[in-house]
Amino acid sequence: QLSAVISQKMGNVPFQVESVSQVYKQLLTHQTIIGKFIHLQISAPLPLKGYKATSKKALQKLPFPKFISNYLKDKNVSLNLF
């Protein structure tokens, strides 16, 4: 169940699944990446261990895999999300 998997990652932060994207693929020389993007509405910041918060300015300078860039392009989303 999708909600159960997400709940496991979210801890005690309440969330609501807003949408799930179509399947996106990226062919690499040694593997194929296949996945979907899940839009969540959250009520508080996530306390994720092992992750680092990044400023908008720094985020815009980071490279993104083609897999993610294609999704953002299809959704007409810029990295000025925040």
Tab-separated table of C-alpha atoms in Angstrom:
chain	number	residue	atom	x	y	z
A	1	GLN	CA	0.000	0.000	0.000
A	2	LEU	CA	1.413	3.388	-1.025
A	3	SER	CA	0.255	5.204	2.125
A	4	ALA	CA	1.914	2.607	4.366
A	5	VAL	CA	5.275	3.007	2.608
A	6	ILE	CA	5.071	6.794	2.804
A	7	SER	CA	3.980	6.703	6.467
A	8	GLN	CA	7.088	4.704	7.279
A	9	LYS	CA	9.293	7.497	5.857
A	10	MET	CA	7.246	10.406	7.239
A	11	GLY	CA	7.296	9.394	10.900
A	12	ASN	CA	4.687	11.376	12.833
A	13	VAL	CA	4.282	14.156	10.252
A	14	PRO	CA	0.703	14.146	8.921
A	15	PHE	CA	0.440	14.043	5.126
A	16	GLN	CA	-2.008	13.698	2.292
A	17	VAL	CA	-1.209	12.189	-1.126
A	18	GLU	CA	-2.231	14.791	-3.711
A	19	SER	CA	-1.204	12.980	-6.882
A	20	VAL	CA	0.981	10.253	-8.351
A	21	SER	CA	2.728	10.814	-11.686
A	22	GLN	CA	2.902	8.572	-14.691
A	23	VAL	CA	5.887	6.218	-14.941
A	24	TYR	CA	9.160	7.886	-15.957
A	25	LYS	CA	12.166	5.980	-17.312
A	26	GLN	CA	15.823	6.732	-17.864
A	27	LEU	CA	18.001	4.296	-19.778
A	28	LEU	CA	21.593	4.139	-18.603
A	29	THR	CA	24.379	2.020	-20.038
A	30	HIS	CA	24.139	-0.528	-17.217
A	31	GLN	CA	20.573	-0.163	-15.918
A	32	THR	CA	17.154	1.377	-16.402
A	33	ILE	CA	15.665	3.692	-13.795
A	34	ILE	CA	11.879	3.429	-13.560
A	35	GLY	CA	9.759	5.370	-11.083
A	36	LYS	CA	6.913	7.691	-10.253
A	37	PHE	CA	6.764	11.028	-8.451
A	38	ILE	CA	4.393	11.400	-5.518
A	39	HIS	CA	3.084	14.846	-4.520
A	40	LEU	CA	2.398	15.138	-0.798
A	41	GLN	CA	0.805	17.866	1.268
A	42	ILE	CA	2.560	18.019	4.652
A	43	SER	CA	1.771	20.008	7.767
A	44	ALA	CA	5.292	20.279	9.211
A	45	PRO	CA	8.935	20.005	8.107
A	46	LEU	CA	10.205	16.454	7.800
A	47	PRO	CA	12.761	15.227	10.344
A	48	LEU	CA	14.735	13.079	7.891
A	49	LYS	CA	18.017	11.725	9.226
A	50	GLY	CA	20.893	11.608	6.782
A	51	TYR	CA	19.544	14.449	4.622
A	52	LYS	CA	20.795	18.005	4.449
A	53	ALA	CA	18.625	21.094	4.001
A	54	THR	CA	19.623	23.128	0.935
A	55	SER	CA	18.869	26.762	0.157
A	56	LYS	CA	16.988	27.759	-3.013
A	57	LYS	CA	20.125	29.363	-4.377
A	58	ALA	CA	22.216	26.230	-3.830
A	59	LEU	CA	19.446	23.972	-5.145
A	60	GLN	CA	19.393	25.803	-8.465
A	61	LYS	CA	23.084	25.016	-8.952
A	62	LEU	CA	22.790	21.276	-8.321
A	63	PRO	CA	22.705	18.832	-11.228
A	64	PHE	CA	19.620	16.661	-11.559
A	65	PRO	CA	19.389	13.313	-13.331
A	66	LYS	CA	17.572	13.367	-16.661
A	67	PHE	CA	14.838	11.303	-15.006
A	68	ILE	CA	14.001	14.193	-12.637
A	69	SER	CA	14.624	16.965	-15.184
A	70	ASN	CA	12.159	15.341	-17.624
A	71	TYR	CA	9.491	15.175	-14.945
A	72	LEU	CA	9.968	18.836	-13.989
A	73	LYS	CA	9.879	19.824	-17.667
A	74	ASP	CA	6.697	17.809	-18.294
A	75	LYS	CA	5.005	19.367	-15.276
A	76	ASN	CA	6.245	22.810	-16.369
A	77	VAL	CA	7.886	23.221	-12.971
A	78	SER	CA	10.882	25.431	-12.440
A	79	LEU	CA	13.313	24.988	-9.588
A	80	ASN	CA	11.974	28.204	-8.067
A	81	LEU	CA	9.538	26.078	-6.072
A	82	PHE	CA	10.126	27.641	-2.677
